[in-house]
Amino acid sequence: MARVHGAGLSEFDTLTLSDDATRQGALRFIGEDGEIISGHRAPVPNLMQLDALRASAAKIEQRREISSEELRQLANAGSSMGGARPKANVQDRDALWLAKFSSPGDQSPVERIEVATLQLARECGLRAPDARLMLESSNHPVALIRRFDRRARRRVPYFSARTALDRSGSEQGSYTEIAEAIRMISKAARADLHELWARMTFNVLVTNTDDHLKNHGFIYADDGLWRLSPLFDVNPQAERHRYLKTAIIEGEPFEASLDLAVAAAEFFDLTQNEARRRAREMASLIANRWRPLMRQFGIGGEDLKTLADAFEHREAEKALSF
């Protein structure tokens, strides 16, 4: 955005120069004339433009020469979503999708893994957005994740758990604090509490270490109430030191521990026996399905071997023994 609009952009400049049509969140910006402020009014790119967007993203990451038009299109298509990885919004009929590109510096097929893991989450009974691979026969496929903050082209207000807990910057939090927020603002608190506990446990079982507060959120229901948003940004990592970005219990260590998850069950309106049974069921399904799903999405050989430590570990064995 700085290359397109000039250096020295303020936070307000960055907000208002983002494309309103693809903006995420619960706020819109309106000028003195009553018109919505938007930095870009051209149509959102479509699926036919994916390959070109992918090529532009690679040029920017590699600091290669890129045309002003390519730069402008990518800044407009992807600037509002944040995050470290290259991405863009694309339209497919009435649905808005987030296209996540592979990076030249990737050490593993990140996009394939994310789409496969979201499918695994759905099979575990978790609420996850539709996801699919595009350009899957290439060495650099694109993960398409359907935007859950849109319904038939209408936006659904959204805010992150970081906002719900009134944290800023890199301040951390806990799942039990998110559970407390759910009790206060959710239209279906018990269902959302059970869902959050299951996601927390799923993160432990698949070694998702990117579960920071901005990767949990709420979408608007009605009557001033909200619902826990679908699961997103789940990225298994074969980590030797198993820690979460969001602690299971406020004030406790950030360990990826099923003992802590079971101990926390009452905060999520579950008994410890119910928690153990749910963890055992998820662990059994994951043990049987993670390899077939990864292969289904094109992951094999050394990549599959490397990934094994994310799914086959002491906590998974513990869950199976519950």
PDB file of C-alpha atoms in Angstrom:
ATOM      1  CA  MET A   1       0.000   0.000   0.000  1.00  0.00           C
ATOM      2  CA  ALA A   2       2.903   2.360   0.719  1.00  0.00           C
ATOM      3  CA  ARG A   3       4.287   1.727  -2.769  1.00  0.00           C
ATOM      4  CA  VAL A   4       0.896   2.439  -4.335  1.00  0.00           C
ATOM      5  CA  HIS A   5      -0.174   5.430  -2.240  1.00  0.00           C
ATOM      6  CA  GLY A   6       3.134   6.829  -0.984  1.00  0.00           C
ATOM      7  CA  ALA A   7       5.215   6.523   2.159  1.00  0.00           C
ATOM      8  CA  GLY A   8       4.159   7.863   5.530  1.00  0.00           C
ATOM      9  CA  LEU A   9       0.574   6.570   5.536  1.00  0.00           C
ATOM     10  CA  SER A  10      -1.212   7.112   8.837  1.00  0.00           C
ATOM     11  CA  GLU A  11      -3.367   4.396  10.417  1.00  0.00           C
ATOM     12  CA  PHE A  12      -6.454   6.269   9.210  1.00  0.00           C
ATOM     13  CA  ASP A  13      -5.024   6.493   5.685  1.00  0.00           C
ATOM     14  CA  THR A  14      -4.446   2.750   5.684  1.00  0.00           C
ATOM     15  CA  LEU A  15      -7.996   2.065   6.864  1.00  0.00           C
ATOM     16  CA  THR A  16      -9.709   4.382   4.394  1.00  0.00           C
ATOM     17  CA  LEU A  17      -7.539   3.462   1.408  1.00  0.00           C
ATOM     18  CA  SER A  18      -8.554  -0.202   1.774  1.00  0.00           C
ATOM     19  CA  ASP A  19     -11.268  -1.456  -0.539  1.00  0.00           C
ATOM     20  CA  ASP A  20     -14.620  -1.153   1.238  1.00  0.00           C
ATOM     21  CA  ALA A  21     -16.109  -3.990  -0.848  1.00  0.00           C
ATOM     22  CA  THR A  22     -13.694  -6.513   0.665  1.00  0.00           C
ATOM     23  CA  ARG A  23     -13.116  -4.928   4.067  1.00  0.00           C
ATOM     24  CA  GLN A  24     -13.263  -7.200   7.102  1.00  0.00           C
ATOM     25  CA  GLY A  25     -14.750  -6.054  10.393  1.00  0.00           C
ATOM     26  CA  ALA A  26     -17.725  -4.334  11.993  1.00  0.00           C
ATOM     27  CA  LEU A  27     -16.884  -0.751  10.943  1.00  0.00           C
ATOM     28  CA  ARG A  28     -17.375   1.248   7.738  1.00  0.00           C
ATOM     29  CA  PHE A  29     -16.090   4.740   7.044  1.00  0.00           C
ATOM     30  CA  ILE A  30     -18.340   7.505   5.701  1.00  0.00           C
ATOM     31  CA  GLY A  31     -17.304  10.946   4.484  1.00  0.00           C
ATOM     32  CA  GLU A  32     -18.973  14.304   5.081  1.00  0.00           C
ATOM     33  CA  ASP A  33     -21.056  13.778   1.938  1.00  0.00           C
ATOM     34  CA  GLY A  34     -22.551  10.596   3.391  1.00  0.00           C
ATOM     35  CA  GLU A  35     -20.751   8.394   0.845  1.00  0.00           C
ATOM     36  CA  ILE A  36     -18.794   5.352   1.965  1.00  0.00           C
ATOM     37  CA  ILE A  37     -15.040   5.959   1.791  1.00  0.00           C
ATOM     38  CA  SER A  38     -13.186   3.350  -0.251  1.00  0.00           C
ATOM     39  CA  GLY A  39      -9.722   3.405  -1.711  1.00  0.00           C
ATOM     40  CA  HIS A  40     -10.730   1.354  -4.732  1.00  0.00           C
ATOM     41  CA  ARG A  41     -13.952   1.043  -6.693  1.00  0.00           C
ATOM     42  CA  ALA A  42     -12.956  -1.342  -9.464  1.00  0.00           C
ATOM     43  CA  PRO A  43     -14.588  -4.813  -9.484  1.00  0.00           C
ATOM     44  CA  VAL A  44     -13.173  -7.442  -7.140  1.00  0.00           C
ATOM     45  CA  PRO A  45     -10.926  -9.848  -9.126  1.00  0.00           C
ATOM     46  CA  ASN A  46     -12.493 -13.138 -10.219  1.00  0.00           C
ATOM     47  CA  LEU A  47     -11.190 -16.697 -10.318  1.00  0.00           C
ATOM     48  CA  MET A  48      -9.891 -16.245 -13.869  1.00  0.00           C
ATOM     49  CA  GLN A  49      -7.385 -13.730 -12.506  1.00  0.00           C
ATOM     50  CA  LEU A  50      -5.955 -16.026  -9.811  1.00  0.00           C
ATOM     51  CA  ASP A  51      -2.849 -16.992 -11.755  1.00  0.00           C
ATOM     52  CA  ALA A  52      -2.011 -13.356 -12.490  1.00  0.00           C
ATOM     53  CA  LEU A  53      -2.555 -12.374  -8.848  1.00  0.00           C
ATOM     54  CA  ARG A  54      -0.347 -15.244  -7.725  1.00  0.00           C
ATOM     55  CA  ALA A  55       2.418 -14.139 -10.088  1.00  0.00           C
ATOM     56  CA  SER A  56       2.165 -10.536  -8.853  1.00  0.00           C
ATOM     57  CA  ALA A  57       2.390 -11.647  -5.211  1.00  0.00           C
ATOM     58  CA  ALA A  58       5.546 -13.657  -5.988  1.00  0.00           C
ATOM     59  CA  LYS A  59       7.133 -10.639  -7.726  1.00  0.00           C
ATOM     60  CA  ILE A  60       6.499  -8.419  -4.713  1.00  0.00           C
ATOM     61  CA  GLU A  61       7.896 -10.975  -2.263  1.00  0.00           C
ATOM     62  CA  GLN A  62      10.993 -11.463  -4.408  1.00  0.00           C
ATOM     63  CA  ARG A  63      11.358  -7.684  -4.907  1.00  0.00           C
ATOM     64  CA  ARG A  64      11.252  -8.089  -8.675  1.00  0.00           C
ATOM     65  CA  GLU A  65      10.078  -5.454 -11.129  1.00  0.00           C
ATOM     66  CA  ILE A  66       6.305  -5.082 -11.147  1.00  0.00           C
ATOM     67  CA  SER A  67       3.993  -2.780 -13.055  1.00  0.00           C
ATOM     68  CA  SER A  68       1.993  -0.057 -11.307  1.00  0.00           C
ATOM     69  CA  GLU A  69      -1.252  -1.737 -12.390  1.00  0.00           C
ATOM     70  CA  GLU A  70      -0.222  -5.130 -10.934  1.00  0.00           C
ATOM     71  CA  LEU A  71       0.851  -3.470  -7.699  1.00  0.00           C
ATOM     72  CA  ARG A  72      -2.373  -1.490  -7.417  1.00  0.00           C
ATOM     73  CA  GLN A  73      -4.548  -4.524  -8.088  1.00  0.00           C
ATOM     74  CA  LEU A  74      -2.856  -6.657  -5.440  1.00  0.00           C
ATOM     75  CA  ALA A  75      -2.865  -3.856  -2.854  1.00  0.00           C
ATOM     76  CA  ASN A  76      -6.585  -3.326  -3.434  1.00  0.00           C
ATOM     77  CA  ALA A  77      -7.473  -7.026  -3.504  1.00  0.00           C
ATOM     78  CA  GLY A  78      -5.568  -8.066  -0.400  1.00  0.00           C
ATOM     79  CA  SER A  79      -4.770  -5.099   1.789  1.00  0.00           C
ATOM     80  CA  SER A  80      -7.691  -5.313   4.210  1.00  0.00           C
ATOM     81  CA  MET A  81      -7.101  -8.864   5.460  1.00  0.00           C
ATOM     82  CA  GLY A  82      -3.755  -8.482   7.221  1.00  0.00           C
ATOM     83  CA  GLY A  83      -1.528 -11.399   8.169  1.00  0.00           C
ATOM     84  CA  ALA A  84       1.970 -12.318   7.138  1.00  0.00           C
ATOM     85  CA  ARG A  85       1.246 -14.417   4.059  1.00  0.00           C
ATOM     86  CA  PRO A  86       0.392 -13.089   0.563  1.00  0.00           C
ATOM     87  CA  LYS A  87      -3.336 -13.141  -0.159  1.00  0.00           C
ATOM     88  CA  ALA A  88      -6.120 -11.520  -2.178  1.00  0.00           C
ATOM     89  CA  ASN A  89      -9.909 -11.438  -2.306  1.00  0.00           C
ATOM     90  CA  VAL A  90     -11.631 -12.946  -5.325  1.00  0.00           C
ATOM     91  CA  GLN A  91     -15.272 -13.155  -6.372  1.00  0.00           C
ATOM     92  CA  ASP A  92     -16.905 -16.369  -7.566  1.00  0.00           C
ATOM     93  CA  ARG A  93     -20.566 -15.794  -8.487  1.00  0.00           C
ATOM     94  CA  ASP A  94     -22.239 -14.491  -5.287  1.00  0.00           C
ATOM     95  CA  ALA A  95     -19.465 -15.618  -2.939  1.00  0.00           C
ATOM     96  CA  LEU A  96     -16.360 -13.765  -1.804  1.00  0.00           C
ATOM     97  CA  TRP A  97     -13.306 -15.958  -1.250  1.00  0.00           C
ATOM     98  CA  LEU A  98      -9.896 -15.341   0.287  1.00  0.00           C
ATOM     99  CA  ALA A  99      -7.101 -16.603  -1.955  1.00  0.00           C
ATOM    100  CA  LYS A 100      -3.972 -17.547  -0.003  1.00  0.00           C
ATOM    101  CA  PHE A 101      -0.825 -17.941  -2.083  1.00  0.00           C
ATOM    102  CA  SER A 102       2.240 -20.017  -1.405  1.00  0.00           C
ATOM    103  CA  SER A 103       5.398 -18.061  -0.633  1.00  0.00           C
ATOM    104  CA  PRO A 104       8.735 -18.605  -2.411  1.00  0.00           C
ATOM    105  CA  GLY A 105      10.278 -19.129   1.022  1.00  0.00           C
ATOM    106  CA  ASP A 106       7.893 -21.905   2.124  1.00  0.00           C
ATOM    107  CA  GLN A 107       9.574 -25.030   3.475  1.00  0.00           C
ATOM    108  CA  SER A 108       6.360 -27.086   3.171  1.00  0.00           C
ATOM    109  CA  PRO A 109       3.179 -27.088   1.017  1.00  0.00           C
ATOM    110  CA  VAL A 110       1.387 -24.711   3.399  1.00  0.00           C
ATOM    111  CA  GLU A 111      -1.730 -24.113   1.280  1.00  0.00           C
ATOM    112  CA  ARG A 112      -2.341 -27.830   0.696  1.00  0.00           C
ATOM    113  CA  ILE A 113      -1.922 -28.519   4.414  1.00  0.00           C
ATOM    114  CA  GLU A 114      -4.361 -25.759   5.428  1.00  0.00           C
ATOM    115  CA  VAL A 115      -7.145 -26.926   3.100  1.00  0.00           C
ATOM    116  CA  ALA A 116      -6.681 -30.557   4.217  1.00  0.00           C
ATOM    117  CA  THR A 117      -6.706 -29.538   7.900  1.00  0.00           C
ATOM    118  CA  LEU A 118      -9.912 -27.528   7.507  1.00  0.00           C
ATOM    119  CA  GLN A 119     -11.510 -30.620   5.978  1.00  0.00           C
ATOM    120  CA  LEU A 120     -10.225 -32.672   8.923  1.00  0.00           C
ATOM    121  CA  ALA A 121     -11.775 -30.133  11.312  1.00  0.00           C
ATOM    122  CA  ARG A 122     -15.146 -30.439   9.569  1.00  0.00           C
ATOM    123  CA  GLU A 123     -14.975 -34.222   9.880  1.00  0.00           C
ATOM    124  CA  CYS A 124     -14.349 -33.733  13.618  1.00  0.00           C
ATOM    125  CA  GLY A 125     -17.634 -31.818  13.783  1.00  0.00           C
ATOM    126  CA  LEU A 126     -16.146 -28.327  13.995  1.00  0.00           C
ATOM    127  CA  ARG A 127     -17.564 -25.341  12.134  1.00  0.00           C
ATOM    128  CA  ALA A 128     -15.093 -24.419   9.412  1.00  0.00           C
ATOM    129  CA  PRO A 129     -15.523 -22.407   6.202  1.00  0.00           C
ATOM    130  CA  ASP A 130     -15.631 -24.012   2.774  1.00  0.00           C
ATOM    131  CA  ALA A 131     -12.110 -24.400   1.418  1.00  0.00           C
ATOM    132  CA  ARG A 132     -10.669 -25.732  -1.802  1.00  0.00           C
ATOM    133  CA  LEU A 133      -7.461 -25.787  -3.816  1.00  0.00           C
ATOM    134  CA  MET A 134      -7.069 -23.998  -7.132  1.00  0.00           C
ATOM    135  CA  LEU A 135      -4.218 -24.501  -9.595  1.00  0.00           C
ATOM    136  CA  GLU A 136      -3.634 -27.689  -7.607  1.00  0.00           C
ATOM    137  CA  SER A 137      -1.592 -29.430 -10.314  1.00  0.00           C
ATOM    138  CA  SER A 138       1.070 -26.698 -10.158  1.00  0.00           C
ATOM    139  CA  ASN A 139       3.948 -26.400  -7.709  1.00  0.00           C
ATOM    140  CA  HIS A 140       2.296 -23.317  -6.198  1.00  0.00           C
ATOM    141  CA  PRO A 141      -1.412 -24.037  -5.618  1.00  0.00           C
ATOM    142  CA  VAL A 142      -3.778 -21.453  -4.175  1.00  0.00           C
ATOM    143  CA  ALA A 143      -5.940 -22.095  -1.107  1.00  0.00           C
ATOM    144  CA  LEU A 144      -9.422 -20.613  -1.493  1.00  0.00           C
ATOM    145  CA  ILE A 145     -11.240 -20.009   1.804  1.00  0.00           C
ATOM    146  CA  ARG A 146     -14.836 -18.799   1.605  1.00  0.00           C
ATOM    147  CA  ARG A 147     -15.383 -15.539   3.487  1.00  0.00           C
ATOM    148  CA  PHE A 148     -17.820 -16.251   6.330  1.00  0.00           C
ATOM    149  CA  ASP A 149     -18.423 -12.535   6.910  1.00  0.00           C
ATOM    150  CA  ARG A 150     -20.472 -12.321   3.709  1.00  0.00           C
ATOM    151  CA  ARG A 151     -23.919 -13.745   2.947  1.00  0.00           C
ATOM    152  CA  ALA A 152     -25.197 -13.346  -0.610  1.00  0.00           C
ATOM    153  CA  ARG A 153     -22.925 -10.297  -1.107  1.00  0.00           C
ATOM    154  CA  ARG A 154     -24.125  -8.714   2.145  1.00  0.00           C
ATOM    155  CA  ARG A 155     -21.511  -8.164   4.838  1.00  0.00           C
ATOM    156  CA  VAL A 156     -21.798  -9.692   8.301  1.00  0.00           C
ATOM    157  CA  PRO A 157     -20.093  -7.625  11.029  1.00  0.00           C
ATOM    158  CA  TYR A 158     -17.059  -9.346  12.548  1.00  0.00           C
ATOM    159  CA  PHE A 159     -14.534  -8.659  15.288  1.00  0.00           C
ATOM    160  CA  SER A 160     -11.657 -10.660  16.696  1.00  0.00           C
ATOM    161  CA  ALA A 161     -11.223 -12.172  20.139  1.00  0.00           C
ATOM    162  CA  ARG A 162      -8.468  -9.615  20.660  1.00  0.00           C
ATOM    163  CA  THR A 163     -11.125  -6.901  20.358  1.00  0.00           C
ATOM    164  CA  ALA A 164     -13.564  -8.879  22.546  1.00  0.00           C
ATOM    165  CA  LEU A 165     -10.934  -9.074  25.307  1.00  0.00           C
ATOM    166  CA  ASP A 166      -9.851  -5.439  24.801  1.00  0.00           C
ATOM    167  CA  ARG A 167      -6.241  -6.404  24.094  1.00  0.00           C
ATOM    168  CA  SER A 168      -3.877  -4.561  21.784  1.00  0.00           C
ATOM    169  CA  GLY A 169      -0.685  -5.247  19.895  1.00  0.00           C
ATOM    170  CA  SER A 170       0.787  -8.633  20.721  1.00  0.00           C
ATOM    171  CA  GLU A 171      -0.965  -8.962  24.101  1.00  0.00           C
ATOM    172  CA  GLN A 172      -2.027 -12.548  24.707  1.00  0.00           C
ATOM    173  CA  GLY A 173      -5.032 -14.105  26.384  1.00  0.00           C
ATOM    174  CA  SER A 174      -6.648 -17.409  27.262  1.00  0.00           C
ATOM    175  CA  TYR A 175      -9.438 -19.655  26.068  1.00  0.00           C
ATOM    176  CA  THR A 176     -11.190 -19.307  29.426  1.00  0.00           C
ATOM    177  CA  GLU A 177     -11.298 -15.529  28.887  1.00  0.00           C
ATOM    178  CA  ILE A 178     -12.813 -16.033  25.433  1.00  0.00           C
ATOM    179  CA  ALA A 179     -15.330 -18.376  27.091  1.00  0.00           C
ATOM    180  CA  GLU A 180     -16.255 -15.584  29.509  1.00  0.00           C
ATOM    181  CA  ALA A 181     -16.836 -13.241  26.548  1.00  0.00           C
ATOM    182  CA  ILE A 182     -19.045 -15.888  24.918  1.00  0.00           C
ATOM    183  CA  ARG A 183     -21.224 -16.042  28.035  1.00  0.00           C
ATOM    184  CA  MET A 184     -21.762 -12.287  27.802  1.00  0.00           C
ATOM    185  CA  ILE A 185     -22.356 -11.755  24.061  1.00  0.00           C
ATOM    186  CA  SER A 186     -23.292 -15.040  22.369  1.00  0.00           C
ATOM    187  CA  LYS A 187     -26.770 -15.795  21.091  1.00  0.00           C
ATOM    188  CA  ALA A 188     -26.084 -19.517  21.622  1.00  0.00           C
ATOM    189  CA  ALA A 189     -23.607 -19.509  24.485  1.00  0.00           C
ATOM    190  CA  ARG A 190     -23.647 -23.231  25.347  1.00  0.00           C
ATOM    191  CA  ALA A 191     -23.113 -24.318  21.733  1.00  0.00           C
ATOM    192  CA  ASP A 192     -20.309 -21.769  21.289  1.00  0.00           C
ATOM    193  CA  LEU A 193     -18.625 -22.824  24.539  1.00  0.00           C
ATOM    194  CA  HIS A 194     -18.633 -26.486  23.445  1.00  0.00           C
ATOM    195  CA  GLU A 195     -17.323 -25.467  20.004  1.00  0.00           C
ATOM    196  CA  LEU A 196     -14.505 -23.373  21.488  1.00  0.00           C
ATOM    197  CA  TRP A 197     -13.411 -26.198  23.786  1.00  0.00           C
ATOM    198  CA  ALA A 198     -13.385 -28.629  20.871  1.00  0.00           C
ATOM    199  CA  ARG A 199     -11.328 -26.208  18.743  1.00  0.00           C
ATOM    200  CA  MET A 200      -8.854 -25.722  21.569  1.00  0.00           C
ATOM    201  CA  THR A 201      -8.477 -29.494  21.856  1.00  0.00           C
ATOM    202  CA  PHE A 202      -8.218 -29.860  18.071  1.00  0.00           C
ATOM    203  CA  ASN A 203      -5.377 -27.317  18.101  1.00  0.00           C
ATOM    204  CA  VAL A 204      -3.560 -29.422  20.682  1.00  0.00           C
ATOM    205  CA  LEU A 205      -4.111 -32.628  18.691  1.00  0.00           C
ATOM    206  CA  VAL A 206      -2.950 -31.207  15.326  1.00  0.00           C
ATOM    207  CA  THR A 207      -0.243 -28.943  16.809  1.00  0.00           C
ATOM    208  CA  ASN A 208      -1.677 -25.678  15.541  1.00  0.00           C
ATOM    209  CA  THR A 209       0.630 -23.088  17.102  1.00  0.00           C
ATOM    210  CA  ASP A 210      -0.942 -20.068  15.370  1.00  0.00           C
ATOM    211  CA  ASP A 211      -4.020 -19.760  17.610  1.00  0.00           C
ATOM    212  CA  HIS A 212      -3.398 -16.164  18.739  1.00  0.00           C
ATOM    213  CA  LEU A 213      -6.324 -13.881  19.648  1.00  0.00           C
ATOM    214  CA  LYS A 214      -6.678 -12.450  16.138  1.00  0.00           C
ATOM    215  CA  ASN A 215      -7.296 -15.980  14.852  1.00  0.00           C
ATOM    216  CA  HIS A 216     -10.501 -16.318  16.896  1.00  0.00           C
ATOM    217  CA  GLY A 217     -13.495 -14.102  16.316  1.00  0.00           C
ATOM    218  CA  PHE A 218     -17.201 -13.363  16.447  1.00  0.00           C
ATOM    219  CA  ILE A 219     -19.767 -12.714  13.711  1.00  0.00           C
ATOM    220  CA  TYR A 220     -22.976 -10.801  14.260  1.00  0.00           C
ATOM    221  CA  ALA A 221     -26.170 -12.806  14.839  1.00  0.00           C
ATOM    222  CA  ASP A 222     -28.981 -10.352  15.625  1.00  0.00           C
ATOM    223  CA  ASP A 223     -30.572  -8.387  18.487  1.00  0.00           C
ATOM    224  CA  GLY A 224     -27.153  -7.110  19.555  1.00  0.00           C
ATOM    225  CA  LEU A 225     -25.808 -10.651  20.028  1.00  0.00           C
ATOM    226  CA  TRP A 226     -22.955 -12.515  18.342  1.00  0.00           C
ATOM    227  CA  ARG A 227     -21.784 -16.059  17.522  1.00  0.00           C
ATOM    228  CA  LEU A 228     -18.338 -17.593  17.569  1.00  0.00           C
ATOM    229  CA  SER A 229     -17.081 -17.328  13.990  1.00  0.00           C
ATOM    230  CA  PRO A 230     -16.100 -20.415  11.992  1.00  0.00           C
ATOM    231  CA  LEU A 231     -12.617 -21.820  12.537  1.00  0.00           C
ATOM    232  CA  PHE A 232      -9.811 -20.381  10.386  1.00  0.00           C
ATOM    233  CA  ASP A 233      -6.009 -20.183  10.048  1.00  0.00           C
ATOM    234  CA  VAL A 234      -5.259 -23.672  11.352  1.00  0.00           C
ATOM    235  CA  ASN A 235      -1.677 -24.568  10.440  1.00  0.00           C
ATOM    236  CA  PRO A 236      -0.196 -27.781  11.906  1.00  0.00           C
ATOM    237  CA  GLN A 237       3.484 -27.466  12.779  1.00  0.00           C
ATOM    238  CA  ALA A 238       5.811 -30.325  13.672  1.00  0.00           C
ATOM    239  CA  GLU A 239       7.070 -28.507  16.779  1.00  0.00           C
ATOM    240  CA  ARG A 240       9.409 -30.046  19.317  1.00  0.00           C
ATOM    241  CA  HIS A 241       8.266 -27.593  22.010  1.00  0.00           C
ATOM    242  CA  ARG A 242       4.476 -27.725  22.113  1.00  0.00           C
ATOM    243  CA  TYR A 243       3.023 -24.373  23.154  1.00  0.00           C
ATOM    244  CA  LEU A 244      -0.120 -22.482  22.156  1.00  0.00           C
ATOM    245  CA  LYS A 245      -0.325 -18.749  21.430  1.00  0.00           C
ATOM    246  CA  THR A 246      -3.515 -18.569  23.554  1.00  0.00           C
ATOM    247  CA  ALA A 247      -3.307 -20.168  27.000  1.00  0.00           C
ATOM    248  CA  ILE A 248      -5.919 -22.783  27.885  1.00  0.00           C
ATOM    249  CA  ILE A 249      -6.562 -21.359  31.380  1.00  0.00           C
ATOM    250  CA  GLU A 250      -5.996 -17.762  32.402  1.00  0.00           C
ATOM    251  CA  GLY A 251      -2.829 -17.475  34.474  1.00  0.00           C
ATOM    252  CA  GLU A 252      -1.598 -20.974  33.549  1.00  0.00           C
ATOM    253  CA  PRO A 253       1.305 -21.909  31.215  1.00  0.00           C
ATOM    254  CA  PHE A 254       0.750 -21.845  27.453  1.00  0.00           C
ATOM    255  CA  GLU A 255       1.380 -25.596  27.157  1.00  0.00           C
ATOM    256  CA  ALA A 256      -0.511 -27.584  24.513  1.00  0.00           C
ATOM    257  CA  SER A 257      -1.801 -29.939  27.206  1.00  0.00           C
ATOM    258  CA  LEU A 258      -4.878 -32.166  27.202  1.00  0.00           C
ATOM    259  CA  ASP A 259      -4.676 -32.387  30.986  1.00  0.00           C
ATOM    260  CA  LEU A 260      -5.184 -28.616  31.116  1.00  0.00           C
ATOM    261  CA  ALA A 261      -7.985 -28.854  28.520  1.00  0.00           C
ATOM    262  CA  VAL A 262      -9.836 -31.442  30.631  1.00  0.00           C
ATOM    263  CA  ALA A 263      -9.206 -29.451  33.821  1.00  0.00           C
ATOM    264  CA  ALA A 264     -10.763 -26.421  32.101  1.00  0.00           C
ATOM    265  CA  ALA A 265     -13.896 -28.295  30.986  1.00  0.00           C
ATOM    266  CA  GLU A 266     -16.239 -26.645  33.508  1.00  0.00           C
ATOM    267  CA  PHE A 267     -15.424 -23.191  32.056  1.00  0.00           C
ATOM    268  CA  PHE A 268     -16.964 -24.456  28.792  1.00  0.00           C
ATOM    269  CA  ASP A 269     -20.070 -26.013  30.343  1.00  0.00           C
ATOM    270  CA  LEU A 270     -18.702 -29.556  30.045  1.00  0.00           C
ATOM    271  CA  THR A 271     -18.034 -32.250  32.619  1.00  0.00           C
ATOM    272  CA  GLN A 272     -14.561 -33.749  32.674  1.00  0.00           C
ATOM    273  CA  ASN A 273     -15.973 -37.093  31.520  1.00  0.00           C
ATOM    274  CA  GLU A 274     -17.670 -35.382  28.555  1.00  0.00           C
ATOM    275  CA  ALA A 275     -14.408 -33.618  27.735  1.00  0.00           C
ATOM    276  CA  ARG A 276     -12.399 -36.861  27.823  1.00  0.00           C
ATOM    277  CA  ARG A 277     -14.927 -38.613  25.578  1.00  0.00           C
ATOM    278  CA  ARG A 278     -14.910 -35.763  23.046  1.00  0.00           C
ATOM    279  CA  ALA A 279     -11.102 -35.646  23.033  1.00  0.00           C
ATOM    280  CA  ARG A 280     -10.914 -39.421  22.534  1.00  0.00           C
ATOM    281  CA  GLU A 281     -13.375 -39.310  19.621  1.00  0.00           C
ATOM    282  CA  MET A 282     -11.484 -36.500  17.897  1.00  0.00           C
ATOM    283  CA  ALA A 283      -8.110 -38.147  18.462  1.00  0.00           C
ATOM    284  CA  SER A 284      -9.382 -41.422  16.974  1.00  0.00           C
ATOM    285  CA  LEU A 285     -10.792 -39.719  13.883  1.00  0.00           C
ATOM    286  CA  ILE A 286      -7.632 -37.634  13.391  1.00  0.00           C
ATOM    287  CA  ALA A 287      -5.413 -40.724  13.729  1.00  0.00           C
ATOM    288  CA  ASN A 288      -7.396 -42.507  11.003  1.00  0.00           C
ATOM    289  CA  ARG A 289      -7.955 -39.597   8.639  1.00  0.00           C
ATOM    290  CA  TRP A 290      -5.025 -37.180   8.656  1.00  0.00           C
ATOM    291  CA  ARG A 291      -2.788 -39.169   6.279  1.00  0.00           C
ATOM    292  CA  PRO A 292      -5.536 -39.991   3.706  1.00  0.00           C
ATOM    293  CA  LEU A 293      -6.657 -36.348   3.679  1.00  0.00           C
ATOM    294  CA  MET A 294      -3.141 -35.008   3.221  1.00  0.00           C
ATOM    295  CA  ARG A 295      -2.593 -37.413   0.330  1.00  0.00           C
ATOM    296  CA  GLN A 296      -5.965 -36.397  -1.152  1.00  0.00           C
ATOM    297  CA  PHE A 297      -4.706 -32.808  -1.338  1.00  0.00           C
ATOM    298  CA  GLY A 298      -1.377 -33.728  -2.906  1.00  0.00           C
ATOM    299  CA  ILE A 299       0.951 -34.115   0.087  1.00  0.00           C
ATOM    300  CA  GLY A 300       3.260 -37.120   0.163  1.00  0.00           C
ATOM    301  CA  GLY A 301       6.878 -38.264   0.467  1.00  0.00           C
ATOM    302  CA  GLU A 302       9.121 -36.284   2.781  1.00  0.00           C
ATOM    303  CA  ASP A 303       6.459 -33.630   3.365  1.00  0.00           C
ATOM    304  CA  LEU A 304       4.126 -36.261   4.827  1.00  0.00           C
ATOM    305  CA  LYS A 305       6.914 -37.730   6.965  1.00  0.00           C
ATOM    306  CA  THR A 306       7.840 -34.309   8.318  1.00  0.00           C
ATOM    307  CA  LEU A 307       4.219 -33.544   9.120  1.00  0.00           C
ATOM    308  CA  ALA A 308       3.756 -36.762  11.119  1.00  0.00           C
ATOM    309  CA  ASP A 309       5.094 -35.229  14.334  1.00  0.00           C
ATOM    310  CA  ALA A 310       2.249 -32.674  14.269  1.00  0.00           C
ATOM    311  CA  PHE A 311      -0.361 -35.450  14.455  1.00  0.00           C
ATOM    312  CA  GLU A 312       1.417 -38.340  16.175  1.00  0.00           C
ATOM    313  CA  HIS A 313       2.662 -37.308  19.608  1.00  0.00           C
ATOM    314  CA  ARG A 314       2.266 -37.852  23.351  1.00  0.00           C
ATOM    315  CA  GLU A 315      -0.887 -35.721  23.720  1.00  0.00           C
ATOM    316  CA  ALA A 316      -2.623 -37.626  20.908  1.00  0.00           C
ATOM    317  CA  GLU A 317      -1.735 -40.932  22.603  1.00  0.00           C
ATOM    318  CA  LYS A 318      -3.084 -39.578  25.885  1.00  0.00           C
ATOM    319  CA  ALA A 319      -6.401 -38.616  24.253  1.00  0.00           C
ATOM    320  CA  LEU A 320      -6.781 -42.097  22.763  1.00  0.00           C
ATOM    321  CA  SER A 321      -6.363 -43.598  26.240  1.00  0.00           C
ATOM    322  CA  PHE A 322      -9.064 -41.430  27.880  1.00  0.00           C
TER     323      PHE A 322
END
